[in-house]
Amino acid sequence: PLDKDELGKSTWGFLHTMASYFPEKPTKQQSQDMSKFFNIFAQFYPCEPCALDFQEDIKKNPPKTSSRDELAKWLCNRHNTVNIKLDKPIFDCSKVHERWRDGWLD
Ligand code: FAD
């Protein structure tokens, strides 16, 4: 099985990429569906302590799905909440599209 760090790194890659390709002007349906996606994701993410904390976090900070920029920034802030918990560096959210859509590899 994937370990927690490998799973996390791959999952963040998927989530941030998805946010960076979310429509700039989503329909109401797309916004609602993306909010549902994150709520369902939080329920089934296969690392129990991670999922429980993420559920709490998105209860306090519900998904912002009115545009690509809003979603990408919201998700960046959620990732930073986890970074703080794990003593990892805070990511500069103004660089989120640069990191996940326009290029730069690590
Ligand atoms: P990661 O944190 O996986 O980041 C990968 C890359 O994303 C970085 O190299 C950087 O380029 C970029 N990045 C970093 N921060 C941001 C940001 N804020 N916005 C955009 N891009 C960014 N692990 C635990 O031990 N305990 C937990 O409770 C826990 N909860 C998690 C909850 C969720 C929803 C997810 C997806 C993962 C969780 N993890 C948890 C895993 C943890 O977040 C890391 O993925 C893991 O520790 C590997 O870290 P990493 O150093 O490889 O970088």
Tab-separated table of C-alpha atoms and ligand atoms in Angstrom:
chain	number	residue	atom	x	y	z
A	1	PRO	CA	0.000	0.000	0.000
A	2	LEU	CA	0.960	3.665	-0.370
A	3	ASP	CA	2.423	5.207	2.755
A	4	LYS	CA	0.901	8.327	4.266
A	5	ASP	CA	3.480	10.727	2.776
A	6	GLU	CA	3.407	9.228	-0.707
A	7	LEU	CA	-0.394	9.195	-0.671
A	8	GLY	CA	-0.426	12.794	0.565
A	9	LYS	CA	1.994	14.099	-2.030
A	10	SER	CA	0.138	12.422	-4.894
A	11	THR	CA	-3.231	13.514	-3.567
A	12	TRP	CA	-2.216	17.166	-3.162
A	13	GLY	CA	-0.838	17.040	-6.712
A	14	PHE	CA	-4.193	15.826	-7.985
A	15	LEU	CA	-6.275	18.254	-5.899
A	16	HIS	CA	-4.222	21.373	-6.711
A	17	THR	CA	-4.103	20.471	-10.408
A	18	MET	CA	-7.864	19.943	-10.443
A	19	ALA	CA	-8.376	23.343	-8.769
A	20	SER	CA	-6.062	25.051	-11.256
A	21	TYR	CA	-8.122	23.646	-14.150
A	22	PHE	CA	-11.520	24.394	-12.587
A	23	PRO	CA	-13.492	26.819	-14.814
A	24	GLU	CA	-12.783	30.505	-14.272
A	25	LYS	CA	-16.532	31.026	-14.483
A	26	PRO	CA	-18.181	27.798	-13.301
A	27	THR	CA	-21.891	27.169	-13.672
A	28	LYS	CA	-23.940	26.910	-10.501
A	29	GLN	CA	-24.026	23.145	-11.017
A	30	GLN	CA	-20.224	22.941	-11.335
A	31	SER	CA	-19.776	24.986	-8.147
A	32	GLN	CA	-22.201	22.788	-6.237
A	33	ASP	CA	-20.617	19.611	-7.552
A	34	MET	CA	-17.104	20.736	-6.599
A	35	SER	CA	-18.281	21.534	-3.051
A	36	LYS	CA	-19.832	18.079	-2.857
A	37	PHE	CA	-16.637	16.529	-4.203
A	38	PHE	CA	-14.594	17.946	-1.302
A	39	ASN	CA	-17.138	16.872	1.285
A	40	ILE	CA	-17.184	13.334	-0.076
A	41	PHE	CA	-13.388	13.320	-0.472
A	42	ALA	CA	-13.039	14.298	3.213
A	43	GLN	CA	-15.265	11.404	4.180
A	44	PHE	CA	-13.298	8.738	2.288
A	45	TYR	CA	-9.657	9.930	2.220
A	46	PRO	CA	-7.839	6.721	3.190
A	47	CYS	CA	-5.807	8.048	6.156
A	48	GLU	CA	-8.144	8.213	9.103
A	49	PRO	CA	-6.486	10.889	11.270
A	50	CYS	CA	-5.912	13.012	8.131
A	51	ALA	CA	-9.540	12.638	7.077
A	52	LEU	CA	-10.937	13.473	10.520
A	53	ASP	CA	-8.895	16.681	10.785
A	54	PHE	CA	-9.725	17.624	7.191
A	55	GLN	CA	-13.445	17.134	7.876
A	56	GLU	CA	-13.191	19.510	10.842
A	57	ASP	CA	-11.196	22.023	8.829
A	58	ILE	CA	-13.674	22.150	5.938
A	59	LYS	CA	-16.583	22.385	8.338
A	60	LYS	CA	-15.018	25.643	9.597
A	61	ASN	CA	-13.823	26.669	6.120
A	62	PRO	CA	-16.266	25.346	3.506
A	63	PRO	CA	-15.102	24.977	-0.107
A	64	LYS	CA	-15.024	28.238	-2.095
A	65	THR	CA	-16.134	27.239	-5.551
A	66	SER	CA	-17.288	30.444	-7.209
A	67	SER	CA	-14.208	30.623	-9.480
A	68	ARG	CA	-10.897	28.933	-10.284
A	69	ASP	CA	-8.915	31.534	-8.320
A	70	GLU	CA	-11.160	31.241	-5.270
A	71	LEU	CA	-10.962	27.447	-5.305
A	72	ALA	CA	-7.188	27.343	-5.805
A	73	LYS	CA	-6.640	29.836	-2.981
A	74	TRP	CA	-9.044	28.038	-0.656
A	75	LEU	CA	-7.294	24.719	-1.287
A	76	CYS	CA	-3.877	26.299	-0.834
A	77	ASN	CA	-5.013	27.562	2.562
A	78	ARG	CA	-6.286	24.108	3.519
A	79	HIS	CA	-2.917	22.594	2.542
A	80	ASN	CA	-1.148	25.294	4.587
A	81	THR	CA	-3.269	24.321	7.604
A	82	VAL	CA	-1.872	20.795	7.250
A	83	ASN	CA	1.650	22.188	6.667
A	84	ILE	CA	1.437	24.100	9.964
A	85	LYS	CA	0.242	21.005	11.804
A	86	LEU	CA	3.181	19.009	10.404
A	87	ASP	CA	5.794	21.786	10.871
A	88	LYS	CA	6.304	22.118	7.126
A	89	PRO	CA	6.950	25.468	5.421
A	90	ILE	CA	3.987	27.677	4.525
A	91	PHE	CA	3.420	27.907	0.771
A	92	ASP	CA	2.927	31.328	-0.860
A	93	CYS	CA	-0.600	31.013	-2.279
A	94	SER	CA	-0.008	33.738	-4.888
A	95	LYS	CA	2.182	31.136	-6.652
A	96	VAL	CA	-0.384	28.362	-6.751
A	97	HIS	CA	-1.176	28.520	-10.498
A	98	GLU	CA	2.504	28.956	-11.290
A	99	ARG	CA	3.193	25.762	-9.338
A	100	TRP	CA	0.254	23.641	-10.479
A	101	ARG	CA	-0.839	24.907	-13.895
A	102	ASP	CA	1.814	26.905	-15.688
A	103	GLY	CA	4.873	24.875	-14.788
A	104	TRP	CA	7.812	24.430	-12.360
A	105	LEU	CA	8.659	20.897	-11.442
A	106	ASP	CA	9.810	19.304	-8.184
B	1	FAD	P1	3.289	17.885	0.434
B	1	FAD	O1	2.732	18.595	1.631
B	1	FAD	O2	2.644	16.593	0.038
B	1	FAD	O3	3.229	18.912	-0.792
B	1	FAD	C1	3.573	18.511	-2.129
B	1	FAD	C2	3.986	19.737	-2.904
B	1	FAD	O4	2.919	20.667	-2.907
B	1	FAD	C3	5.135	20.521	-2.278
B	1	FAD	O5	6.352	20.022	-2.707
B	1	FAD	C4	4.891	21.948	-2.755
B	1	FAD	O6	5.467	22.175	-4.030
B	1	FAD	C5	3.401	22.014	-2.919
B	1	FAD	N1	2.726	22.710	-1.821
B	1	FAD	C6	3.029	22.737	-0.494
B	1	FAD	N2	2.147	23.444	0.196
B	1	FAD	C7	1.239	23.885	-0.702
B	1	FAD	C8	0.075	24.698	-0.598
B	1	FAD	N3	-0.338	25.195	0.582
B	1	FAD	N4	-0.613	24.965	-1.719
B	1	FAD	C9	-0.213	24.496	-2.922
B	1	FAD	N5	0.874	23.726	-3.096
B	1	FAD	C10	1.600	23.424	-1.989
B	1	FAD	N6	-0.031	13.855	6.865
B	1	FAD	C11	0.069	13.640	8.190
B	1	FAD	O7	1.089	13.161	8.656
B	1	FAD	N7	-0.972	13.978	9.047
B	1	FAD	C12	-2.134	14.511	8.591
B	1	FAD	O8	-3.056	14.791	9.366
B	1	FAD	C13	-2.266	14.731	7.175
B	1	FAD	N8	-3.417	15.215	6.666
B	1	FAD	C14	-3.546	15.310	5.303
B	1	FAD	C15	-4.771	15.740	4.776
B	1	FAD	C16	-4.956	15.778	3.401
B	1	FAD	C17	-6.288	16.238	2.842
B	1	FAD	C18	-3.918	15.389	2.525
B	1	FAD	C19	-4.127	15.393	1.033
B	1	FAD	C20	-2.695	14.985	3.048
B	1	FAD	C21	-2.486	14.946	4.434
B	1	FAD	N9	-1.276	14.532	4.991
B	1	FAD	C22	-1.160	14.368	6.342
B	1	FAD	C23	-0.071	14.327	4.134
B	1	FAD	C24	0.803	15.588	4.150
B	1	FAD	O9	0.047	16.766	3.870
B	1	FAD	C25	1.925	15.534	3.077
B	1	FAD	O10	1.357	15.228	1.815
B	1	FAD	C26	3.004	14.508	3.372
B	1	FAD	O11	3.539	14.745	4.673
B	1	FAD	C27	4.149	14.595	2.321
B	1	FAD	O12	4.677	15.901	2.381
B	1	FAD	P2	5.664	16.514	1.315
B	1	FAD	O13	6.747	17.187	2.085
B	1	FAD	O14	6.026	15.490	0.287
B	1	FAD	O15	4.836	17.692	0.597
